Amino acid sequence: MNKTSFAYTTYIATTPEKLWAALTSSEFTKQYFFGREIVSDWQVGSSFKLMNKDKVEHYGEVLVYEPYRLLTISWSVKDVEVERMSTVTYELTPMDATVKLSLRHEELLDKDIRKDEGKIEGFNNGWPVILSNLKSLLETGKTLAAF
């Protein structure tokens, strides 16, 4: 199967410090990631887990950790046949009172990208909702009402 990737960029009226805290703190992720908590000590080589209550939904390893600038983690993808790993990178670029947030999710398969835009299935539909929720939370203090 062919490997593919998904990229998404948004601009958030915040500081790199606040955005970094939102990406790496379970208290923040619970708010914009639909109740899920990200758990790690954020040392390169350490594990991370995305927890939904007491269940691990995704897990991986911290590959790059450069505070306020770059975070790369391996990310588990569960298939019916097998569990495999992909890579997620968050890159923060300060721009005056705004931060450009670029996300790249790499080492995906074609089936991880869903054509149905009406549902939140597939990484290409899920990541924009999650990052829009994050943007709204940081800019207004509230997540999006639709989700």
Short mmCIF file of C-alpha atoms in Angstrom, two decimals:
data_model
loop_
_atom_site.label_atom_id
_atom_site.label_comp_id
_atom_site.label_asym_id
_atom_site.label_seq_id
_atom_site.Cartn_x
_atom_site.Cartn_y
_atom_site.Cartn_z
CA MET A 1 0.00 0.00 0.00
CA ASN A 2 1.11 3.54 -0.72
CA LYS A 3 2.08 5.80 2.15
CA THR A 4 0.44 9.21 2.29
CA SER A 5 0.33 12.18 4.63
CA PHE A 6 -2.05 14.87 5.80
CA ALA A 7 -1.09 18.49 6.50
CA TYR A 8 -3.15 21.24 8.10
CA THR A 9 -2.20 24.80 9.02
CA THR A 10 -4.09 27.30 11.15
CA TYR A 11 -3.30 30.68 12.67
CA ILE A 12 -4.15 31.26 16.33
CA ALA A 13 -4.22 34.56 18.22
CA THR A 14 -2.14 33.35 21.16
CA THR A 15 1.44 33.00 22.34
CA PRO A 16 3.74 30.05 21.63
CA GLU A 17 3.80 29.34 25.38
CA LYS A 18 0.00 29.08 25.66
CA LEU A 19 -0.27 26.98 22.51
CA TRP A 20 2.51 24.67 23.70
CA ALA A 21 0.72 24.20 27.03
CA ALA A 22 -2.50 23.39 25.16
CA LEU A 23 -0.74 20.73 23.07
CA THR A 24 1.10 19.06 25.96
CA SER A 25 -1.19 19.43 28.99
CA SER A 26 -3.94 16.92 29.69
CA GLU A 27 -6.02 19.65 31.35
CA PHE A 28 -6.12 21.49 28.01
CA THR A 29 -6.52 18.45 25.77
CA LYS A 30 -9.58 17.31 27.74
CA GLN A 31 -11.26 20.55 26.72
CA TYR A 32 -10.66 20.57 22.95
CA PHE A 33 -9.90 16.88 22.18
CA PHE A 34 -13.39 15.64 23.10
CA GLY A 35 -12.56 14.64 26.67
CA ARG A 36 -9.32 12.90 25.81
CA GLU A 37 -6.16 13.43 27.86
CA ILE A 38 -2.63 13.31 26.53
CA VAL A 39 -0.23 11.78 29.05
CA SER A 40 3.58 11.97 28.85
CA ASP A 41 6.60 13.35 30.68
CA TRP A 42 7.66 14.84 27.30
CA GLN A 43 11.23 13.58 27.29
CA VAL A 44 12.60 12.40 23.95
CA GLY A 45 12.23 8.61 23.95
CA SER A 46 9.39 8.65 26.50
CA SER A 47 5.97 7.23 25.79
CA PHE A 48 2.81 9.22 25.28
CA LYS A 49 -0.79 8.04 25.54
CA LEU A 50 -4.05 9.60 24.38
CA MET A 51 -6.57 8.43 26.97
CA ASN A 52 -10.36 8.40 26.72
CA LYS A 53 -11.36 7.87 30.33
CA ASP A 54 -9.38 4.74 31.30
CA LYS A 55 -8.88 3.48 27.75
CA VAL A 56 -5.74 4.11 25.67
CA GLU A 57 -6.93 5.20 22.21
CA HIS A 58 -3.53 6.06 20.74
CA TYR A 59 -0.01 5.73 22.01
CA GLY A 60 3.50 6.36 20.80
CA GLU A 61 6.87 7.82 21.60
CA VAL A 62 8.18 11.37 21.86
CA LEU A 63 10.61 11.74 18.94
CA VAL A 64 11.34 15.51 18.98
CA TYR A 65 10.63 17.93 21.82
CA GLU A 66 11.70 21.54 21.27
CA PRO A 67 9.45 23.64 23.55
CA TYR A 68 7.37 26.36 21.89
CA ARG A 69 8.62 25.31 18.44
CA LEU A 70 8.48 21.65 17.43
CA LEU A 71 6.90 18.44 18.73
CA THR A 72 7.03 15.12 16.88
CA ILE A 73 5.49 11.91 18.20
CA SER A 74 4.91 8.46 16.79
CA TRP A 75 1.17 7.73 16.72
CA SER A 76 -0.54 4.36 16.73
CA VAL A 77 -3.16 3.63 14.08
CA LYS A 78 -5.50 0.73 14.76
CA ASP A 79 -6.65 -1.28 11.76
CA VAL A 80 -8.82 -4.35 11.69
CA GLU A 81 -5.85 -6.43 10.54
CA VAL A 82 -2.94 -4.87 12.39
CA GLU A 83 -1.80 -1.99 14.53
CA ARG A 84 0.81 0.25 12.92
CA MET A 85 2.66 3.47 13.66
CA SER A 86 2.52 6.86 11.97
CA THR A 87 4.16 10.20 12.84
CA VAL A 88 2.53 13.47 13.97
CA THR A 89 4.45 16.75 13.95
CA TYR A 90 3.28 20.06 15.39
CA GLU A 91 5.32 23.08 14.29
CA LEU A 92 4.77 26.49 15.91
CA THR A 93 5.87 29.67 14.15
CA PRO A 94 5.42 32.97 16.03
CA MET A 95 4.02 35.82 13.92
CA ASP A 96 3.64 38.93 16.12
CA ALA A 97 0.48 38.32 18.22
CA THR A 98 -0.35 35.17 16.27
CA VAL A 99 1.12 31.68 16.10
CA LYS A 100 1.09 29.67 12.89
CA LEU A 101 0.40 26.03 13.83
CA SER A 102 1.30 23.47 11.19
CA LEU A 103 0.37 19.83 11.69
CA ARG A 104 1.73 16.98 9.57
CA HIS A 105 0.47 13.43 10.02
CA GLU A 106 2.76 11.15 8.01
CA GLU A 107 3.13 7.46 7.20
CA LEU A 108 -0.59 7.05 6.69
CA LEU A 109 -2.28 4.72 4.24
CA ASP A 110 -4.74 5.81 1.57
CA LYS A 111 -7.58 4.32 3.65
CA ASP A 112 -6.74 6.72 6.53
CA ILE A 113 -7.96 9.61 4.36
CA ARG A 114 -11.75 9.59 4.00
CA LYS A 115 -13.62 11.23 1.15
CA ASP A 116 -16.85 11.80 3.11
CA GLU A 117 -16.53 15.38 4.36
CA GLY A 118 -19.86 15.12 6.23
CA LYS A 119 -18.42 12.94 8.98
CA ILE A 120 -15.52 13.20 11.39
CA GLU A 121 -13.88 10.01 10.13
CA GLY A 122 -10.38 9.80 8.77
CA PHE A 123 -7.46 11.96 9.80
CA ASN A 124 -8.25 14.53 7.11
CA ASN A 125 -11.65 15.19 8.72
CA GLY A 126 -10.72 14.71 12.39
CA TRP A 127 -7.63 16.89 12.70
CA PRO A 128 -9.30 20.08 11.37
CA VAL A 129 -12.13 19.71 13.91
CA ILE A 130 -9.69 19.12 16.79
CA LEU A 131 -7.45 22.04 15.81
CA SER A 132 -10.44 24.34 15.20
CA ASN A 133 -11.66 23.46 18.69
CA LEU A 134 -8.16 24.25 20.03
CA LYS A 135 -8.10 27.59 18.18
CA SER A 136 -11.52 28.54 19.52
CA LEU A 137 -10.56 27.57 23.08
CA LEU A 138 -7.39 29.66 23.04
CA GLU A 139 -9.01 32.69 21.37
CA THR A 140 -12.39 32.76 23.14
CA GLY A 141 -12.10 30.48 26.16
CA LYS A 142 -14.79 28.19 24.69
CA THR A 143 -14.79 25.21 22.37
CA LEU A 144 -17.05 25.02 19.33
CA ALA A 145 -20.70 24.42 20.20
CA ALA A 146 -21.22 22.04 17.28
CA PHE A 147 -18.87 19.49 18.85
#
